[in-house]
Structure formats: structure tokens, C-alpha cells
Amino acid sequence: SLIAAIDAKSRWTKGHSDRVVHYTLKIGEKLRLNKDAMERLQLAAILHDVGKIGTYEVVLDKAGKLTPEEMEMIRKHPAQGADILMPLKGLRNVIPIMKHHHERYDGAGYPDGLAGDDIPLEARILALADVYDAMKSDRPYRSGLTREAAVEELKKGAGTQFDPAMVKIFVDILNQG
């Protein structure tokens, strides 16, 4: 129901969560994560954008560059998602993954500025899958990138935006088809 609500907010992101689940589980399989970690990863991937329920459609669907105020609204969605799900005791171990999927490996991300291994492993995986799908998808402000161009962007972000070990694993998965 929550994903349907998110998909209903913007036609540009319809199906995004499903694709992110696919990519995250592929990475998790390659890492041989245990069953519990895979379940957490799957739930976090499904729910990672739930906080966008609190973001105005005019911002989500804007064709031009976002203002600093609009960017701040977008940056709130991971913490808003955590707040939305906090009452659900069964999801408490999923919330840190969702909340930190926009942290950067170099510490310049949000909402808490975590860096390196301080970012939960599952959040580092989710970050890659989320950004890769977003880059490949058409948005109101740009056309989607090709697979090759998106992979190059992931490689450029290794060590700054993304965990370099996770980038290598994900690129290997993508190259295997």
C-alpha cells in the first residue's frame, strides 16, 4: 500500500522500487548475505522512498533545477520515511537502511553525514541500486542514461559517493547481464 502511494505521487518513479529491489537482491546474493539480511535488504528497498509521501508533487515532478528550499524538501525524505515507519516494531531493523541510503562514502551525504563503514552495509548496497535505477530512468528534467553511461557514473563515484567494493561487485553483476 505504501509503495502504491509513492508510485501514485509521480509517474516518473513508477516501478522504481521494484527495480531497486531486484538490484539490491542481486548484490546481496553476490555477497552471500544471510536470509535475515536479505529480508531486511528487500524490505528497505521496497520502502526506501516512503518518505516522499511528505514531498509535494510539484517538487517531485519539476522539470527544471530545484531551488535550495526544494532540494532541502527532497533531502528530508529518508528521515521522514524513518519517522513514518517507526511505529511499526517489525520494521525497526529496516529503518536504518532506509534512513541512510543517501549517505555518501566520503561523509558528504544526508541525513546524518555518515561515512565509510559507519553507513550500514545494506544502506551502501541500496544507495547503488537506487542511484543506478534513477540514472537510467527518464525524469522530468532529463532523459535516462544508457546502461554504459550509468555504469561509468557509478565508477566515477566509487570512493566518494559509493563504497568502492560495492561498486565493483555491482558493475560485475551488471556486466554479466
Coordinates of C-alpha atoms in Angstrom, one line a residue:
S1 CA 0.0 0.0 0.0
L2 CA 2.8 2.4 0.9
I3 CA 4.6 1.7 -2.4
A4 CA 1.3 2.2 -4.4
A5 CA 1.0 5.6 -2.6
I6 CA 4.5 6.6 -3.6
D7 CA 4.0 5.4 -7.2
A8 CA 0.8 7.4 -7.4
K9 CA 2.6 10.6 -6.4
S10 CA 4.7 10.7 -9.6
R11 CA 4.5 8.9 -12.9
W12 CA 8.3 9.4 -13.2
T13 CA 9.1 7.0 -10.4
K14 CA 6.5 4.3 -11.1
G15 CA 8.2 0.9 -10.8
H16 CA 11.4 2.4 -9.3
S17 CA 11.1 0.5 -6.0
D18 CA 10.6 -2.8 -7.8
R19 CA 13.7 -2.4 -9.9
V20 CA 15.7 -1.3 -6.9
V21 CA 14.6 -4.5 -5.0
H22 CA 15.9 -6.5 -8.0
Y23 CA 19.3 -4.8 -8.0
T24 CA 19.8 -4.9 -4.2
L25 CA 18.9 -8.6 -4.0
K26 CA 21.4 -9.4 -6.8
I27 CA 24.1 -7.6 -4.8
G28 CA 23.1 -9.3 -1.6
E29 CA 23.2 -12.7 -3.3
K30 CA 26.7 -12.0 -4.7
L31 CA 27.8 -11.0 -1.1
R32 CA 26.1 -14.2 0.2
L33 CA 24.2 -12.3 2.8
N34 CA 22.2 -14.5 5.2
K35 CA 18.5 -14.9 5.0
D36 CA 17.8 -12.2 7.6
A37 CA 20.0 -9.6 5.9
M38 CA 18.4 -10.4 2.5
E39 CA 14.9 -9.9 4.1
R40 CA 16.0 -6.5 5.6
L41 CA 17.5 -5.5 2.3
Q42 CA 14.4 -6.4 0.4
L43 CA 12.1 -4.5 2.8
A44 CA 14.4 -1.5 2.8
A45 CA 14.5 -1.4 -1.0
I46 CA 10.7 -1.6 -1.2
L47 CA 10.2 1.1 1.3
H48 CA 13.2 3.4 0.7
D49 CA 11.2 6.3 -0.8
V50 CA 8.2 6.1 1.6
G51 CA 9.2 9.5 3.0
K52 CA 8.4 11.1 -0.4
I53 CA 4.8 10.8 0.7
G54 CA 5.5 14.0 2.5
T55 CA 7.0 15.7 -0.5
Y56 CA 4.9 17.9 -2.8
E57 CA 4.3 16.5 -6.3
V58 CA 5.2 19.9 -7.8
V59 CA 8.7 19.3 -6.4
L60 CA 8.9 15.6 -7.4
D61 CA 7.7 16.4 -11.0
K62 CA 9.6 19.7 -11.5
A63 CA 11.2 19.9 -15.0
G64 CA 13.8 22.5 -14.1
K65 CA 16.5 22.8 -11.5
L66 CA 15.4 22.6 -7.9
T67 CA 15.7 25.7 -5.6
P68 CA 17.7 25.3 -2.4
E69 CA 14.4 25.1 -0.5
E70 CA 13.1 22.4 -2.8
M71 CA 16.3 20.4 -2.6
E72 CA 16.0 20.6 1.2
M73 CA 12.5 19.1 0.9
I74 CA 13.9 16.2 -1.1
R75 CA 16.7 15.6 1.3
K76 CA 14.2 15.1 4.1
H77 CA 12.6 12.0 2.6
P78 CA 14.9 9.4 4.2
A79 CA 14.3 10.8 7.7
Q80 CA 10.6 11.3 7.0
G81 CA 10.4 7.7 5.9
A82 CA 12.1 6.6 9.2
D83 CA 9.5 8.6 11.1
I84 CA 6.6 7.1 9.2
L85 CA 7.8 3.6 9.8
M86 CA 9.0 4.0 13.4
P87 CA 5.7 2.9 15.0
L88 CA 5.9 -0.5 13.1
K89 CA 8.0 -2.5 15.5
G90 CA 8.6 -5.3 12.9
L91 CA 10.4 -2.8 10.7
R92 CA 12.8 -1.3 13.3
N93 CA 15.8 -3.2 11.9
V94 CA 14.9 -1.9 8.3
I95 CA 14.7 1.7 9.2
P96 CA 18.5 2.4 9.5
I97 CA 18.9 1.0 6.0
M98 CA 16.2 3.3 4.5
K99 CA 17.3 6.3 6.5
H100 CA 20.9 6.1 5.4
H101 CA 20.6 5.2 1.7
H102 CA 21.6 8.8 0.8
E103 CA 24.7 8.9 2.9
R104 CA 27.9 9.2 0.9
Y105 CA 31.0 7.1 1.4
D106 CA 33.0 10.3 1.9
G107 CA 30.6 11.6 4.6
A108 CA 29.0 14.3 2.4
G109 CA 25.6 12.7 2.3
Y110 CA 22.4 13.0 4.3
P111 CA 20.6 12.9 6.7
D112 CA 23.4 12.3 9.2
G113 CA 26.7 12.7 7.3
L114 CA 27.8 9.1 8.0
A115 CA 30.9 7.9 6.2
G116 CA 32.6 4.7 5.1
D117 CA 31.8 1.6 7.3
D118 CA 29.6 3.8 9.6
I119 CA 27.0 3.5 6.9
P120 CA 25.1 0.2 7.3
L121 CA 26.2 -2.3 4.6
E122 CA 22.7 -2.7 3.4
A123 CA 22.3 1.1 3.0
R124 CA 25.5 1.2 0.9
I125 CA 24.0 -1.5 -1.3
L126 CA 20.7 0.3 -1.5
A127 CA 22.4 3.5 -2.4
L128 CA 24.0 2.0 -5.5
A129 CA 20.8 0.3 -6.7
D130 CA 18.7 3.4 -6.1
V131 CA 21.1 5.8 -7.9
Y132 CA 21.7 3.4 -10.8
D133 CA 18.0 3.0 -11.5
A134 CA 17.4 6.7 -11.1
M135 CA 20.2 7.5 -13.6
K136 CA 18.7 5.0 -16.2
S137 CA 15.2 6.3 -15.8
D138 CA 13.6 9.3 -17.6
R139 CA 12.9 12.2 -15.3
P140 CA 11.0 15.4 -15.9
Y141 CA 14.3 17.3 -16.0
R142 CA 16.4 14.8 -18.2
S143 CA 16.3 11.7 -20.2
G144 CA 17.6 8.4 -18.7
L145 CA 21.2 7.4 -19.3
T146 CA 22.3 4.3 -21.1
R147 CA 23.5 1.3 -19.1
E148 CA 27.0 2.1 -20.1
A149 CA 26.8 5.8 -19.1
A150 CA 25.2 4.9 -15.8
V151 CA 27.9 2.3 -15.0
E152 CA 30.6 4.9 -15.8
E153 CA 28.9 7.3 -13.3
L154 CA 28.9 4.6 -10.7
K155 CA 32.7 4.0 -11.3
K156 CA 33.3 7.8 -11.0
G157 CA 31.5 7.9 -7.7
A158 CA 33.5 4.9 -6.2
G159 CA 35.2 6.1 -3.0
T160 CA 33.4 9.4 -2.8
Q161 CA 29.6 8.8 -3.2
F162 CA 29.7 5.0 -3.1
D163 CA 31.6 2.2 -1.3
P164 CA 34.2 1.2 -3.9
A165 CA 33.9 -2.5 -3.1
M166 CA 30.2 -2.4 -3.6
V167 CA 30.6 -0.6 -7.0
K168 CA 33.0 -3.3 -8.2
I169 CA 30.5 -6.0 -7.2
F170 CA 27.6 -4.3 -8.8
V171 CA 29.4 -3.4 -12.0
D172 CA 30.5 -7.1 -12.3
I173 CA 26.8 -8.1 -11.9
L174 CA 25.6 -5.6 -14.5
N175 CA 28.3 -6.8 -16.9
Q176 CA 27.2 -10.4 -16.5
G177 CA 23.7 -9.4 -17.6

